[in-house]
CSV table of C-alpha atoms in Angstrom, one decimal:
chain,number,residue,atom,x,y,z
H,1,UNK,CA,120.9,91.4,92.1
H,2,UNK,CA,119.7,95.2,93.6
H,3,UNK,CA,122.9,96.6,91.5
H,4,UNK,CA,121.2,94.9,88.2
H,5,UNK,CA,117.9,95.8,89.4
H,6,UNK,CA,118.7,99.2,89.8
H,7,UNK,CA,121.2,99.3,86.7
H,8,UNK,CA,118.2,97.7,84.8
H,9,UNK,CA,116.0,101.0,85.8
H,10,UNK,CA,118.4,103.5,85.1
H,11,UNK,CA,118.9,102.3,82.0
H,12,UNK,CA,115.4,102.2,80.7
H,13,UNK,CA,115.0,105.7,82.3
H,14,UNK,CA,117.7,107.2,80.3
H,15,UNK,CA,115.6,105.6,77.3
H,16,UNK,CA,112.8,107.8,78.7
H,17,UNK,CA,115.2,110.8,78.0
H,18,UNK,CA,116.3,110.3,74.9
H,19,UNK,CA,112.7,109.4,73.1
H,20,UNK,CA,111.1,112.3,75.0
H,21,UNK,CA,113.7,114.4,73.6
H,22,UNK,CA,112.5,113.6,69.7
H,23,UNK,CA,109.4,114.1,71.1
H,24,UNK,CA,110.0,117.9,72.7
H,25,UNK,CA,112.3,117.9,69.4
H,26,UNK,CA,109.0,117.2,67.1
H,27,UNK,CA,110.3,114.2,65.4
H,28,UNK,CA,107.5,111.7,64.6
H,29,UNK,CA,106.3,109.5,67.5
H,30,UNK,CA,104.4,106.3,67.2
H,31,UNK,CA,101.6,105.4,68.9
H,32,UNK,CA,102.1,102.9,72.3
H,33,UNK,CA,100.5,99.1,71.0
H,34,UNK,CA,97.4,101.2,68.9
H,35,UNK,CA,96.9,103.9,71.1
H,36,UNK,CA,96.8,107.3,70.7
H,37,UNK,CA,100.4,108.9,70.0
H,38,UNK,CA,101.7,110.4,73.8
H,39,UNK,CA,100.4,113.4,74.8
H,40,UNK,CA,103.0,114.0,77.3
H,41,UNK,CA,107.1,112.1,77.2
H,42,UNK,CA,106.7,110.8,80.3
H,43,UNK,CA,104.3,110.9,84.0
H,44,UNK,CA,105.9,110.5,87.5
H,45,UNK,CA,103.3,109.1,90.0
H,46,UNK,CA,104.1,109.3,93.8
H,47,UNK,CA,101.6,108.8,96.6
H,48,UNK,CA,100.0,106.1,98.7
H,49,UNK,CA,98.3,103.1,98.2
H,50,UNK,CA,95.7,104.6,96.6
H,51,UNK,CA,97.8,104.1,93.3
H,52,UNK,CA,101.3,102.0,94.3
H,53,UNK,CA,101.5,99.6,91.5
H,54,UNK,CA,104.1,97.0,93.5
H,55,UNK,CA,106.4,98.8,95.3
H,56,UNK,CA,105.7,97.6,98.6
H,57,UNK,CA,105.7,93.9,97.7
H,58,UNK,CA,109.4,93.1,98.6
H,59,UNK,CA,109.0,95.7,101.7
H,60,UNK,CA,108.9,93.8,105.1
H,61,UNK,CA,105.4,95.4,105.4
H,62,UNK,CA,102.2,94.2,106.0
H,63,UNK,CA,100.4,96.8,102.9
H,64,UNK,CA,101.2,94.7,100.5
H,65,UNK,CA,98.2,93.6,97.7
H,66,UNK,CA,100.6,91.3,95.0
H,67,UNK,CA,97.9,88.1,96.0
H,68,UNK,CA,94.6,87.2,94.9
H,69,UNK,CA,91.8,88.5,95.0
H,70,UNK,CA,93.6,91.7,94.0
H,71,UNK,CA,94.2,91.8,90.6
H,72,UNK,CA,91.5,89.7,89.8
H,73,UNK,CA,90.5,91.9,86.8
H,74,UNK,CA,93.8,93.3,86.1
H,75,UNK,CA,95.2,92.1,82.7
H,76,UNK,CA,98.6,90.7,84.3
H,77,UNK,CA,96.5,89.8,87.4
H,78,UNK,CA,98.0,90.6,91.1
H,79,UNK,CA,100.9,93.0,90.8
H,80,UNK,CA,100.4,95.3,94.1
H,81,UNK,CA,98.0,97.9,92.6
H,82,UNK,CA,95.1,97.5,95.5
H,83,UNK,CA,92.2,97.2,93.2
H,84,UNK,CA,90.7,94.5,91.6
H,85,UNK,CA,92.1,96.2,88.1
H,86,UNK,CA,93.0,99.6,87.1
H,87,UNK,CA,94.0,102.8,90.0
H,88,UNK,CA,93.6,105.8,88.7
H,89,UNK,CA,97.1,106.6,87.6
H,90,UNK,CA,96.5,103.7,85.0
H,91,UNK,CA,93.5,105.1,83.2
H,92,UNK,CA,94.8,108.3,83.4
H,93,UNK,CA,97.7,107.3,81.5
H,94,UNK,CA,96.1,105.8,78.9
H,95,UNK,CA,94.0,108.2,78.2
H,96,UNK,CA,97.2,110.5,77.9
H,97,UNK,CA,98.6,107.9,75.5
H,98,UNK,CA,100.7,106.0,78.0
H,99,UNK,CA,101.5,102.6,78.9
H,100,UNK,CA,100.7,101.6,82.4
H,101,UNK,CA,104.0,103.1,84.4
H,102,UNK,CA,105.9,101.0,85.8
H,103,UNK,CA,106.9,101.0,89.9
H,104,UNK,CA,110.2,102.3,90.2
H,105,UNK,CA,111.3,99.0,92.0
H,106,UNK,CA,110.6,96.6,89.3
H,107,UNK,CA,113.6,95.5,87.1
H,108,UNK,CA,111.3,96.7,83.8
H,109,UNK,CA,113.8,97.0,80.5
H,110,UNK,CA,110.6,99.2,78.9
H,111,UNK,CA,109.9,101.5,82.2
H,112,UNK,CA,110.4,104.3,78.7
H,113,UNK,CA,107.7,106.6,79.8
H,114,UNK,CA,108.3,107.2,83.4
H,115,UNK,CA,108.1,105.4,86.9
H,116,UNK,CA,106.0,105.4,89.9
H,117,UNK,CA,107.2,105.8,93.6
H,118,UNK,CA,104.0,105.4,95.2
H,119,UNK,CA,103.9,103.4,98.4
H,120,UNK,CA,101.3,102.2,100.6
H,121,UNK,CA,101.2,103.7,103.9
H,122,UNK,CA,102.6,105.9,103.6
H,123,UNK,CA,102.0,109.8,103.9
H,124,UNK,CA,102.7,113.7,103.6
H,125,UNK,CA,104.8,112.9,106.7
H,126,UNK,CA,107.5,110.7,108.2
H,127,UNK,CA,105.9,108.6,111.0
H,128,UNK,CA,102.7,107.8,109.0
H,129,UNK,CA,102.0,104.7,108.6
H,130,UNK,CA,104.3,103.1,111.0
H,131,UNK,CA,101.8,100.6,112.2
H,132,UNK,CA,102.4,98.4,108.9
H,133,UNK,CA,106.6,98.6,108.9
H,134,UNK,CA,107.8,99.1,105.7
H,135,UNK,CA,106.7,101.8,103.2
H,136,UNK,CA,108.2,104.4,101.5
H,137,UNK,CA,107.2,108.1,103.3
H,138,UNK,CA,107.0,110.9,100.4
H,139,UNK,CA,110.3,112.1,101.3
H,140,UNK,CA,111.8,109.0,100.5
H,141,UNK,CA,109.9,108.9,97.2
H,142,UNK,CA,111.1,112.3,96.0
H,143,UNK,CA,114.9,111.5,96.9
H,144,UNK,CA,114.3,108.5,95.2
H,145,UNK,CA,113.1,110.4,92.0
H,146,UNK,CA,115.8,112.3,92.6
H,147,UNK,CA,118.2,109.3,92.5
H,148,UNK,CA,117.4,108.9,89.4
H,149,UNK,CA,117.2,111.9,88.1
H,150,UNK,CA,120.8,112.5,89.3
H,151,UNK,CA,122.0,109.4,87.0
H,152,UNK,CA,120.1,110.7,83.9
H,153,UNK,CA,121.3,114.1,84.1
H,154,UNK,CA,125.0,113.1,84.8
H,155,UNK,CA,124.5,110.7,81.3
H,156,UNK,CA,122.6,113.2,79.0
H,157,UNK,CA,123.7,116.7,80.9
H,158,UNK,CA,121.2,119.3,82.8
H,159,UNK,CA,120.3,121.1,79.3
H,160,UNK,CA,118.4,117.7,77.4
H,161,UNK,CA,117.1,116.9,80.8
H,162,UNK,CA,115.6,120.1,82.3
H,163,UNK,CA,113.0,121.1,78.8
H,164,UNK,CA,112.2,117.3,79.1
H,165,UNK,CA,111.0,116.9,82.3
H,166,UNK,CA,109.3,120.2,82.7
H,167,UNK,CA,106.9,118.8,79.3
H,168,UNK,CA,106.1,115.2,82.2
H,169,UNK,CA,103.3,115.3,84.0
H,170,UNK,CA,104.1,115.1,88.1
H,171,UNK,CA,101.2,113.1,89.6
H,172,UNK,CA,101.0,113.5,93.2
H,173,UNK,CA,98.6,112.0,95.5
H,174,UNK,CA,98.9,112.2,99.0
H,175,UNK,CA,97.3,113.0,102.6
H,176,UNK,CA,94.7,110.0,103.3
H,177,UNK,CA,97.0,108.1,105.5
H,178,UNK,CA,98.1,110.8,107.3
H,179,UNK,CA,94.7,110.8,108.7
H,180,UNK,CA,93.6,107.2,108.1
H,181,UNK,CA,96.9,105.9,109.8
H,182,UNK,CA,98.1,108.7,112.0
H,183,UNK,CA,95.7,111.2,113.0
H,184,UNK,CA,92.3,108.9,113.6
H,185,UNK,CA,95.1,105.8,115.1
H,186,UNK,CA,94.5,105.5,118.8
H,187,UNK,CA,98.2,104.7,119.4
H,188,UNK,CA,99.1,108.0,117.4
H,189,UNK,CA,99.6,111.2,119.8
H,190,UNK,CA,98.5,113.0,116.9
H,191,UNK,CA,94.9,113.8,117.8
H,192,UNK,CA,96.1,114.6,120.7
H,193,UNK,CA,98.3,117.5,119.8
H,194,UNK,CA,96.5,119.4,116.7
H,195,UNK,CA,93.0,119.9,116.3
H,196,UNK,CA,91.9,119.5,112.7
H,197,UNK,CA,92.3,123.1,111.8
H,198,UNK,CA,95.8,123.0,112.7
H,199,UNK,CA,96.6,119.7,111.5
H,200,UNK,CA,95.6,120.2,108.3
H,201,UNK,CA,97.7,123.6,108.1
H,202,UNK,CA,100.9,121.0,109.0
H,203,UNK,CA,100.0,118.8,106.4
H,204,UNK,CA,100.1,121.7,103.8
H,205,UNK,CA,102.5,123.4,105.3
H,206,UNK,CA,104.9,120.1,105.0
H,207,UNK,CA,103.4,119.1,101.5
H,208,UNK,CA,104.1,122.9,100.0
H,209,UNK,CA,107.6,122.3,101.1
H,210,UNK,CA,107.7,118.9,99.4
H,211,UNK,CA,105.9,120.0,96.0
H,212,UNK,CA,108.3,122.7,95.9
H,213,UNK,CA,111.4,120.5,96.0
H,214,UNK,CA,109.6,118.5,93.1
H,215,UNK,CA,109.4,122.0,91.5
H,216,UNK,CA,113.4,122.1,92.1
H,217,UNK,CA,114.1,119.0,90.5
H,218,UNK,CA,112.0,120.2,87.4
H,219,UNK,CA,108.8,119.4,87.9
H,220,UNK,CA,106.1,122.2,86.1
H,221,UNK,CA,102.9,120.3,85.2
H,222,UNK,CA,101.9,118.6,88.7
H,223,UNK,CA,98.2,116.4,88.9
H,224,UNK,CA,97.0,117.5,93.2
H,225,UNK,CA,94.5,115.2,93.7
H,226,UNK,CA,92.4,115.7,97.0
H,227,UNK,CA,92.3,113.0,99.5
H,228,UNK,CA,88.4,111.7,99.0
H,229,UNK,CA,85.2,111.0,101.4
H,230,UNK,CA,87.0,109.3,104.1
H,231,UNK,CA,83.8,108.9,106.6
H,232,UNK,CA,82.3,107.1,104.1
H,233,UNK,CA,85.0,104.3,103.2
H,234,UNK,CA,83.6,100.9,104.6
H,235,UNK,CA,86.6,100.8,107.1
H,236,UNK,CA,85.0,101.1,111.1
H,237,UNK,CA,87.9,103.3,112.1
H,238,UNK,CA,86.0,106.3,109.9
H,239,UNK,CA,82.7,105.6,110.3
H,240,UNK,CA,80.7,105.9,113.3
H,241,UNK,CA,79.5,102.8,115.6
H,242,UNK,CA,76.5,102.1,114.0
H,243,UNK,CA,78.5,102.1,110.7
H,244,UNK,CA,76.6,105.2,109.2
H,245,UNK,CA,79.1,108.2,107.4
H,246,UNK,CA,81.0,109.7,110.0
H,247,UNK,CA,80.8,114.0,109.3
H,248,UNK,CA,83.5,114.4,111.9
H,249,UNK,CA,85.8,112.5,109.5
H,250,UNK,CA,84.6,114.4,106.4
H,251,UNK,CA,85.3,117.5,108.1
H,252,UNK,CA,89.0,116.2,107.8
H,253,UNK,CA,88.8,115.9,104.3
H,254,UNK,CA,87.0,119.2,103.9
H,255,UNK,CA,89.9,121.2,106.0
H,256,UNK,CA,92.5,119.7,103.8
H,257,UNK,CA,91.2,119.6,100.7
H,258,UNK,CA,90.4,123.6,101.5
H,259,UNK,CA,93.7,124.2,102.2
H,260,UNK,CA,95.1,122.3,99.3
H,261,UNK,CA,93.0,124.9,97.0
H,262,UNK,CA,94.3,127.7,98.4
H,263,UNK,CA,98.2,126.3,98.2
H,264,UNK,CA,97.9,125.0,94.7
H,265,UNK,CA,97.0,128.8,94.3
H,266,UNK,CA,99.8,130.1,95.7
H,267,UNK,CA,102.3,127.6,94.6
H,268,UNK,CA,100.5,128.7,90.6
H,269,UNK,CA,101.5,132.3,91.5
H,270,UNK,CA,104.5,131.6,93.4
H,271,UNK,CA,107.0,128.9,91.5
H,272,UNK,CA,107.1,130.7,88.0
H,273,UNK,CA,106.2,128.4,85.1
H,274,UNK,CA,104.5,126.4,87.2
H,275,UNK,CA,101.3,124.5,86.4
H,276,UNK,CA,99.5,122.9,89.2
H,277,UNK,CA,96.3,121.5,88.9
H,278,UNK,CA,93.5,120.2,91.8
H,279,UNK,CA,91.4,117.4,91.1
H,280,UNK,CA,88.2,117.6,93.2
H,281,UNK,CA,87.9,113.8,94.4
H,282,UNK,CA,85.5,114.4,97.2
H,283,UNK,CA,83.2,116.1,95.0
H,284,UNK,CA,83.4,112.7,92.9
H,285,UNK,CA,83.0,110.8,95.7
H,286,UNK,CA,80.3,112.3,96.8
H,287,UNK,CA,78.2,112.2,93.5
H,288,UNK,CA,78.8,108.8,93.1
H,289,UNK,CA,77.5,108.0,97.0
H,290,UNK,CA,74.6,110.1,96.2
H,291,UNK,CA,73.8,108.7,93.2
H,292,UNK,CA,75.0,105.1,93.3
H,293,UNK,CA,72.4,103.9,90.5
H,294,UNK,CA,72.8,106.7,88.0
H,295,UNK,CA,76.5,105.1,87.8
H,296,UNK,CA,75.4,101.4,88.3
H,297,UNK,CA,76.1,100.8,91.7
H,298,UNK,CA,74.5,99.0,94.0
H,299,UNK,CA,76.4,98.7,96.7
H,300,UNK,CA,78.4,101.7,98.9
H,301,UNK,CA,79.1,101.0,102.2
H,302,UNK,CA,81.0,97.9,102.5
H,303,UNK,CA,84.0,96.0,100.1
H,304,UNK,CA,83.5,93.5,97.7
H,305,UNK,CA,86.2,91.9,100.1
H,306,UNK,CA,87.8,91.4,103.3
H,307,UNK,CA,86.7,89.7,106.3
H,308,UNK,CA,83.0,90.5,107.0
H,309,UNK,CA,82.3,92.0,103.9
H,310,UNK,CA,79.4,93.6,105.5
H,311,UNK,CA,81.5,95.6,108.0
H,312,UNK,CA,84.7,95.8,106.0
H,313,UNK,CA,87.1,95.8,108.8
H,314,UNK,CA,90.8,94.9,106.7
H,315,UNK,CA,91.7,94.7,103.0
H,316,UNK,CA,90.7,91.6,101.5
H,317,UNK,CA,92.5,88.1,102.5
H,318,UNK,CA,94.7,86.1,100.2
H,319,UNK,CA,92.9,83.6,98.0
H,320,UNK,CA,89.6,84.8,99.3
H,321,UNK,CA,86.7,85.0,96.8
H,322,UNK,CA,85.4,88.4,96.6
H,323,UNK,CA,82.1,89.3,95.6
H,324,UNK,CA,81.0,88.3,91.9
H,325,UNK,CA,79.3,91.3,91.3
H,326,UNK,CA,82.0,93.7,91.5
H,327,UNK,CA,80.5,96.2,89.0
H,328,UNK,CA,78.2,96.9,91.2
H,329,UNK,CA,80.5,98.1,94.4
H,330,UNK,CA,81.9,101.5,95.0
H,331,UNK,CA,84.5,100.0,96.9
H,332,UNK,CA,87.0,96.7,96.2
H,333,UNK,CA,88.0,96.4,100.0
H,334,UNK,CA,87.6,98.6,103.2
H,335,UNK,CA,89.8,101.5,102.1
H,336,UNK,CA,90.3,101.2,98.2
H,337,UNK,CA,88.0,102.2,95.4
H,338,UNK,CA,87.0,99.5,92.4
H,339,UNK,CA,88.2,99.7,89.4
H,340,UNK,CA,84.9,101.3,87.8
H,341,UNK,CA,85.6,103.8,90.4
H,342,UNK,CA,88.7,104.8,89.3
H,343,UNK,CA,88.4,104.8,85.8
H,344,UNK,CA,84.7,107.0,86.5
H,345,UNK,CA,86.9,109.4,88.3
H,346,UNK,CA,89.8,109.8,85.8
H,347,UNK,CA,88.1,110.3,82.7
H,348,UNK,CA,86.3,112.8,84.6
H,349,UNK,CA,89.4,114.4,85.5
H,350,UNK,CA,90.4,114.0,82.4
H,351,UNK,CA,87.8,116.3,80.2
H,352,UNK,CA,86.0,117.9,83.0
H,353,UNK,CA,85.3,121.1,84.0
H,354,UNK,CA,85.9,123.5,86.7
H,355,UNK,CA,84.1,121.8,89.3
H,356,UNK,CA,86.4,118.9,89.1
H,357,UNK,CA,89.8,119.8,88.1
H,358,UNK,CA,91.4,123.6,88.5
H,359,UNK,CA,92.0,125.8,86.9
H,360,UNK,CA,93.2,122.9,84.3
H,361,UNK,CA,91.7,119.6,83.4
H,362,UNK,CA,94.3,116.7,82.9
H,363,UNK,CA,93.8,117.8,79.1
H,364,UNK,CA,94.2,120.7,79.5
H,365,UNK,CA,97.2,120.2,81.4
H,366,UNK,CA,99.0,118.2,79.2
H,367,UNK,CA,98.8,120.3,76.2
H,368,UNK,CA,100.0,123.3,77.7
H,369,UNK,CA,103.2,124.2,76.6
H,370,UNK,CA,105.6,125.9,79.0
């Protein structure tokens, strides 16, 4: 059953190849079930849970979301994504002209415009995550990726491949956990080894190394998001005791989103043809948590679900009934983002300007041609 699995994957990747190839070739290519024609062949998606579409759910793990509630407003209802609909990753591809991407581990005969690896727990590095087993570190996502990129290219040969893949877009979200579930864990030595200036220069230090093998494998256009306003998610680990925004914890975010600036600079100067872009999600973050009504929200500081909504401890339990008004939450659970959330913050992304995305919007981005 894992050889057809994985047989069942290569196969529609190599389909990925071949129509991407008419597309770099300029032969006509129809639009995806009415929408827009692609503006990219294919995107690649790797991170955390953030935007894992299922590929925890046959992991002996307990970050797993494929039960209800999640998925409640998803079109094919509970599939992994922790949301109660869209992550980011899906809006974003739509709004490129994509399907919904498929996870890499689902046996998917029409995975033709690209997979993602993301994986819940897990982080920039190794031991993140441990606390909930299973999950699939970055590393393991880009050999993965490079699993199959292996197969395709020893199919189709390195010159179809290479102009191919450098036209994708490389979506790459990652560092939350390796605070959320490292650095702020009290059974983690972590904390007690780095302070935050020098654990965020491991983290980018480690994640430069990573993008770069990406780069290697033929990556060019690359999506960095930042990791967002983690005081402020509903979960009591980040917030302080009386459950108001903890600064300490932003000042996390703050040291690594800074450094991921100035290493998205220097990997834009340094890997030639390179495109890499930084999408500011703290700065979205913190719009919408200062200005909760002028997007419609009501509520910001606790989860439409999970036990004691009100103090958000854990994600949200299977078969319980979340809140009914979940257009008015900022957040589906104690760590995730709604769905309005995440589709806010994409089509932001999407046409914004500088403050949001640089030096490229997601636009942008895809249209450049290399």
């Amino acid at each position: 059953m894992a050889e057809l699995r994985v047989s069942s994957i290569l196969l529609s990747v190599l389909v990925v190849v071949i129509m991407a190839a008419a597309v770099a070739s300029g032969q006509n290519c129809s639009t995806y079930g009415g929408r827009r024609a692609a503006m990219v062949p294919a995107m690649f998606i790797f991170g955390d849970s953030l935007i894992d579409n299922g590929n925890n759910n046959n992991l002996p793990t307990f970050a797993r979301a494929n039960y209800f509630p999640y998925g409640i407003d998803f079109p094919y209802g509970p599939t992994g994504r922790f949301s109660n609909g869209y992550t980011i990753v899906d809006e974003i591809a739509e709004l490129l002209g994509l399907p919904l991407i498929p996870p890499s581990t689902a046996p998917v005969s029409g995975a033709i415009h690209g997979l993602n690896y993301a994986s819940a727990a897990s982080g920039i590095l190794d031991i993140t995550g441990r606390n909930f087993m299973g999950r699939i570190p970055f590393n393991q996502q880009i050999r993965n990726f490079e699993n199959t990129l292996d197969q395709i290219t020893g199919n189709l040969g390195a010159t179809t491949v290479a102009p191919v893949v450098a036209q994708c877009i490389f979506f790459v979200g990652m560092g939350s956990n390796d605070y959320l579930n490292n650095y702020l864990m009290p059974n983690y030595p972590t904390r007690s080894q780095y302070n935050s200036r020098q654990f965020a220069d491991l983290l980018t230090q480690q994640y430069t190394q990573q993008l770069t093998r990406l780069y290697n494998l033929g990556g060019r256009k690359f999506i960095i998001p930042g990791i967002g306003t983690m005081g402020c998610i509903p979960n009591m680990l980040a917030r302080t005791s009386d459950g108001r925004c903890s600064e300490e914890v932003n000042q996390l975010s703050r040291d690594f989103n800074a450094n991921l600036r100035t290493m998205i600079a220097d990997l834009n100067a340094n890997l030639p043809g390179s495109r890499f872009t930084y999408l500011d999600i703290d700065r979205m973050n913190q719009d919408i948590l200062a200005n909760p009504t002028a997007y419609g929200f009501r509520v910001v500081d606790r989860g439409c679900c999970g036990i004691g909504r009100n103090r958000g401890q854990i994600t949200c339990l299977p078969f319980q009934m979340p809140c009914l008004n979940r257009e008015e939450y900022v957040f589906w659970d104690a760590f995730h983002p709604t769905q309005r959330v995440n589709i806010i913050m994409a089509r932001r992304a999407f046409n914004g300007d500088l403050s949001v995305a640089y030096p490229f919007n997601i636009q942008q981005l895809a249209t450049l041609h290399l």
